[in-house]
Coordinates of C-alpha atoms in Angstrom, one line a residue:
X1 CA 162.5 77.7 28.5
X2 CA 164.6 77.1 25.7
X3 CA 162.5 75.0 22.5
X4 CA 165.2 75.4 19.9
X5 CA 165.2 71.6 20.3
X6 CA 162.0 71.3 19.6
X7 CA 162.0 73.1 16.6
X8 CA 165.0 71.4 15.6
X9 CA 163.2 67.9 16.1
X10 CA 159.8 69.4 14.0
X11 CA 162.2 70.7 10.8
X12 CA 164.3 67.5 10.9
X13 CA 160.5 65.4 11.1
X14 CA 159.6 67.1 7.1
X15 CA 161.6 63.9 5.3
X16 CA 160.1 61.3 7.4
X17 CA 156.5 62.4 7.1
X18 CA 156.5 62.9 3.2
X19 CA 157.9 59.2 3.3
X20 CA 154.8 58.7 4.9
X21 CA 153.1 58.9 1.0
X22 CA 154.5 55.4 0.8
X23 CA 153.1 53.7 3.5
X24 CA 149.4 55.3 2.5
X25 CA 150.6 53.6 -1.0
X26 CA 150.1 50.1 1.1
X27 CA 147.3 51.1 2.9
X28 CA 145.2 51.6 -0.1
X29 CA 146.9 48.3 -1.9
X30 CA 145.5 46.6 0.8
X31 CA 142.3 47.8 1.2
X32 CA 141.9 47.5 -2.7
X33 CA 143.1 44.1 -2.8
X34 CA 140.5 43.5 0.6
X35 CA 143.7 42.3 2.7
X36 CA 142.3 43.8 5.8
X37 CA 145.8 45.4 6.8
X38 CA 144.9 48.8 7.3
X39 CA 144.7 49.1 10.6
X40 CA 147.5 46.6 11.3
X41 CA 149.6 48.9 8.7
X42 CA 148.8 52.1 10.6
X43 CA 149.6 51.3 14.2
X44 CA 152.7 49.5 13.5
X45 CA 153.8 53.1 11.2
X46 CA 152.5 55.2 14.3
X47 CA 154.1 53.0 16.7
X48 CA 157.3 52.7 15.5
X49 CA 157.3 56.6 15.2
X50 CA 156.6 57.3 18.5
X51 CA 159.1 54.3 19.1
X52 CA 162.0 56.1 17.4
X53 CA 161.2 59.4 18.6
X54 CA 161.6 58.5 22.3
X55 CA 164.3 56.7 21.9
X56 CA 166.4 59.6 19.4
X57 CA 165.2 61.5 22.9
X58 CA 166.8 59.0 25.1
X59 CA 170.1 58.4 23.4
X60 CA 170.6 62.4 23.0
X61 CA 170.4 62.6 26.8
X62 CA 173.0 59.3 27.2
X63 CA 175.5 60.5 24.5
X64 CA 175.8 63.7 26.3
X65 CA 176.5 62.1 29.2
X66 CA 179.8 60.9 30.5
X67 CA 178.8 58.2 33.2
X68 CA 179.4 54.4 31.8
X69 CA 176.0 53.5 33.8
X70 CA 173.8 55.1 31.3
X71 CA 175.6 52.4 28.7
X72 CA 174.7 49.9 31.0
X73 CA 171.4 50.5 32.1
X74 CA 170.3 51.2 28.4
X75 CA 172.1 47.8 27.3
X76 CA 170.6 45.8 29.9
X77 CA 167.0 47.2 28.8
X78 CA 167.4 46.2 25.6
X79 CA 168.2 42.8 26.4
X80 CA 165.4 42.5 29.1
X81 CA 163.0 43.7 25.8
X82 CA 164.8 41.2 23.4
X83 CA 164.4 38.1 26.4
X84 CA 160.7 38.8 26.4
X85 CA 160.3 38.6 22.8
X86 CA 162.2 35.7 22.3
X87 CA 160.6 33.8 25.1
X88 CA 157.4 34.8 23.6
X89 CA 158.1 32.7 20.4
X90 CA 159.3 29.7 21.8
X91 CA 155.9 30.2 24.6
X92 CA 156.1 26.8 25.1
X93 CA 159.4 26.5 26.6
X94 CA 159.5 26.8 30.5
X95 CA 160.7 30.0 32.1
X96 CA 161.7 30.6 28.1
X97 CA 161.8 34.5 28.9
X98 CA 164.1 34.1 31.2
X99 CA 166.0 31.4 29.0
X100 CA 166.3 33.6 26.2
X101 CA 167.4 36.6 28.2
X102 CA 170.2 35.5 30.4
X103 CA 171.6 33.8 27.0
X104 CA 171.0 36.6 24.9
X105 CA 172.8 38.1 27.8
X106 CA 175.7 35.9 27.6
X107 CA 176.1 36.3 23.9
X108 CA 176.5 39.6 23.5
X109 CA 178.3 40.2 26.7
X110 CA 180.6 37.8 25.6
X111 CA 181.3 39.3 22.4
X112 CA 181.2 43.2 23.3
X113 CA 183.8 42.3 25.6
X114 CA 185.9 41.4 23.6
X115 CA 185.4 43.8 20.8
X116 CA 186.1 46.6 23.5
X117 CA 189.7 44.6 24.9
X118 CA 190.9 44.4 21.4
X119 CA 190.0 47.8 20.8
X120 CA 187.7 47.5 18.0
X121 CA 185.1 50.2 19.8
X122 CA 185.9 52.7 22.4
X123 CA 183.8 52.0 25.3
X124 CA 181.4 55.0 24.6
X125 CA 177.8 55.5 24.4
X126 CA 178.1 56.5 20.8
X127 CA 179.8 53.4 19.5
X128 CA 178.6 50.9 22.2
X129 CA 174.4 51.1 22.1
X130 CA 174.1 50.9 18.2
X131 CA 176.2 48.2 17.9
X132 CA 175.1 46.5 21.8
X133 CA 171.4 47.0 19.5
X134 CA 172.4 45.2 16.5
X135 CA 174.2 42.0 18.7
X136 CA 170.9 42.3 20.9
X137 CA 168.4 42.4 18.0
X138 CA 170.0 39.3 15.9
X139 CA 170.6 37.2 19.2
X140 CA 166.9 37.6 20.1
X141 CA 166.1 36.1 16.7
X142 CA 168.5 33.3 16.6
X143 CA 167.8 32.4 20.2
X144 CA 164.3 32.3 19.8
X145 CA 164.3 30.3 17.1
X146 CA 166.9 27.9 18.5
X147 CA 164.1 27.2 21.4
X148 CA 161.1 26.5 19.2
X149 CA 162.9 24.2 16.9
X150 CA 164.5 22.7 20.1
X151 CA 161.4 21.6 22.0
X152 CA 159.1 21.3 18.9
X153 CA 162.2 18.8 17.3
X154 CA 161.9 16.9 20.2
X155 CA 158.0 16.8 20.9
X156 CA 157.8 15.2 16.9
X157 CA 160.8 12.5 17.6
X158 CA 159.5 11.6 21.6
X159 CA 159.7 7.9 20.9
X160 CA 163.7 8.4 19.7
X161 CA 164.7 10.1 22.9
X162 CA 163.1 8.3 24.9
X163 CA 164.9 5.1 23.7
X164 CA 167.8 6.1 24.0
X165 CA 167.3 7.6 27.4
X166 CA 166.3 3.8 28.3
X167 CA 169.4 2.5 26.6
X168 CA 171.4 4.6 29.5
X169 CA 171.6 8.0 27.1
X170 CA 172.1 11.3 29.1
X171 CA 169.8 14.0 28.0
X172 CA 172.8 15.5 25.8
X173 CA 173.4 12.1 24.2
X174 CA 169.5 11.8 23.7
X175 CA 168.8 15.3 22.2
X176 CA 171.9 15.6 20.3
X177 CA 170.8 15.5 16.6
X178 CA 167.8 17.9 17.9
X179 CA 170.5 20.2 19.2
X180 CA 172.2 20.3 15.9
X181 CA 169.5 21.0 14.1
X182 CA 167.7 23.6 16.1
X183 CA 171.3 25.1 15.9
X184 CA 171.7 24.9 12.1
X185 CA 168.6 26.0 11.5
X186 CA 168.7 29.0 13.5
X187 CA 172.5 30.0 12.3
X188 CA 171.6 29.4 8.9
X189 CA 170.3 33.3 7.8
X190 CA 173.0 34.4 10.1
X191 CA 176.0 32.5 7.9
X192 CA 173.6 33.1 4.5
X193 CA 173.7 36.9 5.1
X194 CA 177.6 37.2 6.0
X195 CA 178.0 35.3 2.3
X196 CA 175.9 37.7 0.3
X197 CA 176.3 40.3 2.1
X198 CA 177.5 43.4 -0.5
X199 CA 176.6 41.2 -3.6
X200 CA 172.9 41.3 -2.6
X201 CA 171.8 44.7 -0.6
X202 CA 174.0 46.9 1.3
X203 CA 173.5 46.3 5.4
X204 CA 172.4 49.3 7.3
X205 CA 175.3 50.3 9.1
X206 CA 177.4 50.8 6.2
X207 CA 174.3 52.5 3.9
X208 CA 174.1 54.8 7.1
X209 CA 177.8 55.3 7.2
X210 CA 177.5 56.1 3.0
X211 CA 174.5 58.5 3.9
X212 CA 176.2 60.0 6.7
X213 CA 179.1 61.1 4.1
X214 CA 181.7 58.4 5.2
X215 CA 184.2 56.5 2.4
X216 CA 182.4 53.1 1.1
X217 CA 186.0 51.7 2.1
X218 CA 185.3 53.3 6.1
X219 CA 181.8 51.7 6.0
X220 CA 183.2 48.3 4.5
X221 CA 185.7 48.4 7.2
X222 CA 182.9 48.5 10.0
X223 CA 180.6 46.4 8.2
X224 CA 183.2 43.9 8.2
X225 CA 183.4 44.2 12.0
X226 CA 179.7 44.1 12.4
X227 CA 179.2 40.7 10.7
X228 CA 182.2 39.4 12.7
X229 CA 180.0 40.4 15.8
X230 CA 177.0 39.5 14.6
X231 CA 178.1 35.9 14.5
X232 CA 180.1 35.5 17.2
X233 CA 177.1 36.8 19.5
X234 CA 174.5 34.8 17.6
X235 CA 176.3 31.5 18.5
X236 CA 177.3 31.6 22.1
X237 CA 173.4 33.1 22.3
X238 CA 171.6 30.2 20.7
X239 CA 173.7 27.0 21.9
X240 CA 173.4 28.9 25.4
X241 CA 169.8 28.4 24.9
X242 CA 170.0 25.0 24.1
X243 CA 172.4 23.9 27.5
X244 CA 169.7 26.1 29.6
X245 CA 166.4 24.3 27.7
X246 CA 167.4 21.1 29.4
X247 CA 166.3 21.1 32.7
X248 CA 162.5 22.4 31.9
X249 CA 162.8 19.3 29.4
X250 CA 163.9 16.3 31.5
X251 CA 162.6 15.7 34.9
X252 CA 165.6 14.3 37.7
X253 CA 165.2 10.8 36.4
X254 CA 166.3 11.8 33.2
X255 CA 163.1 11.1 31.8
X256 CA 161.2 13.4 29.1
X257 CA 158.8 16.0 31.0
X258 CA 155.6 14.9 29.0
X259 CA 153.3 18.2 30.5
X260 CA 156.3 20.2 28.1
X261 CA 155.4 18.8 25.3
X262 CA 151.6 18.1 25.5
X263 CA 150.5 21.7 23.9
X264 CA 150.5 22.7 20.8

């Protein structure tokens, strides 16, 4: 059996584990400063190394392949994964997992699409799932967030709504000002990042391009397309959301669904 991968994996593993000192740097901050994050600090370090470490696995075995399935299927997990995550936030939405998936679905669909007509990326596992990830990974974000502010929005200004769904308001009409907040709100970071992005900190895909020993003008040219992408996807995700909130909100006589709203 050949293990020269193995071996590969265990030499290229020295860097990450002497980065290690720096996490035991906040593990003893916190226990001197009585934070009780040890623990908490030492899973998530463990976790997200076995994390990365299957997944380096997995995408070696999908680059080397040539079917368009793999792209996919590992696309299609991801956005299963970010659904759950974002449903879990905004908990109190109905069927929110499935809210949040099927628009972080639309989202990034939408926009990957698109990227791959106009021919920004070749339609290949080695462009496709990094940048699918980053569309997946701020969608989830945005949508969640677009959710919670959605229903809780709504839950603090009941007695508004409500009047205006007396006064012959469709739910649209009713929620309107809640829509545009939840939206704001959630787009906000998205639009404040695109501003100072550069002037600030340098994004990861171009300080991995820089690393990686590409131009800074090669990795400004893809950053530029990844903050296009970024907010294009985030968008159609989050005001998605909000058209597919409705029905869990309103019951068939247009009237607020109180049991939605009743938990904290």
């Amino acid at each position: 059996m050949d293990w020269d991968w193995l071996f590969e994996f265990l030499k290229g593993m020295v860097k990450p584990v002497a980065a290690l000192s720096v996490v035991l740097m906040a593990v003893l901050l916190s226990f001197m400063q009585k934070l009780g994050l040890e623990k908490e600090m030492i899973y998530s370090i463990l976790r997200a190394f076995l994390q990365l470490s299957v997944i380096g696995f997995v995408l070696q075995f999908i680059f080397n392949q040539e079917n368009s399935g793999w792209i996919v299927l590992a696309y299609l997990f991801m956005v299963s994964v970010a659904g759950y995550t974002a449903g879990q936030r905004a908990k109190h939405v109905p069927r929110g997992k499935y809210v949040a998936g099927i628009s972080i679905l639309a989202g990034t669909a939408v926009t990957m699409f698109l990227l791959v007509i106009l021919n920004v990326f070749p339609f290949t596992p080695r462009y496709v799932i990094p940048v699918a990830g980053m569309m997946v990974g701020n969608a989830m974000t945005v949508t969640g967030v677009t959710m919670k502010r959605l229903r809780d929005d709504i839950k603090i200004q009941m007695n508004l709504v409500e009047t205006a769904l007396a006064l012959g308001a469709t739910p649209r009409q009713a929620t309107l000002e809640q829509v545009k907040r939840a939206l704001v709100i959630a787009l906000s970071p998205v639009l404040d990042n695109a501003k100072t992005v550069g002037l600030i900190s340098l994004p990861g895909a171009m300080t991995g391009l820089i690393m990686g020993g590409a131009s800074p003008i090669e990795a400004i040219h893809l950053q530029i397309v990844v903050m296009n992408m970024l907010i294009g996807a985030s968008t159609v995700s989050s005001i998605m959301s909000t058209y597919l909130c409705w029905p869990a909100f309103f019951t068939k006589a247009y009237q607020l669904e109180t049991k939605v709203f009743s938990s904290d």
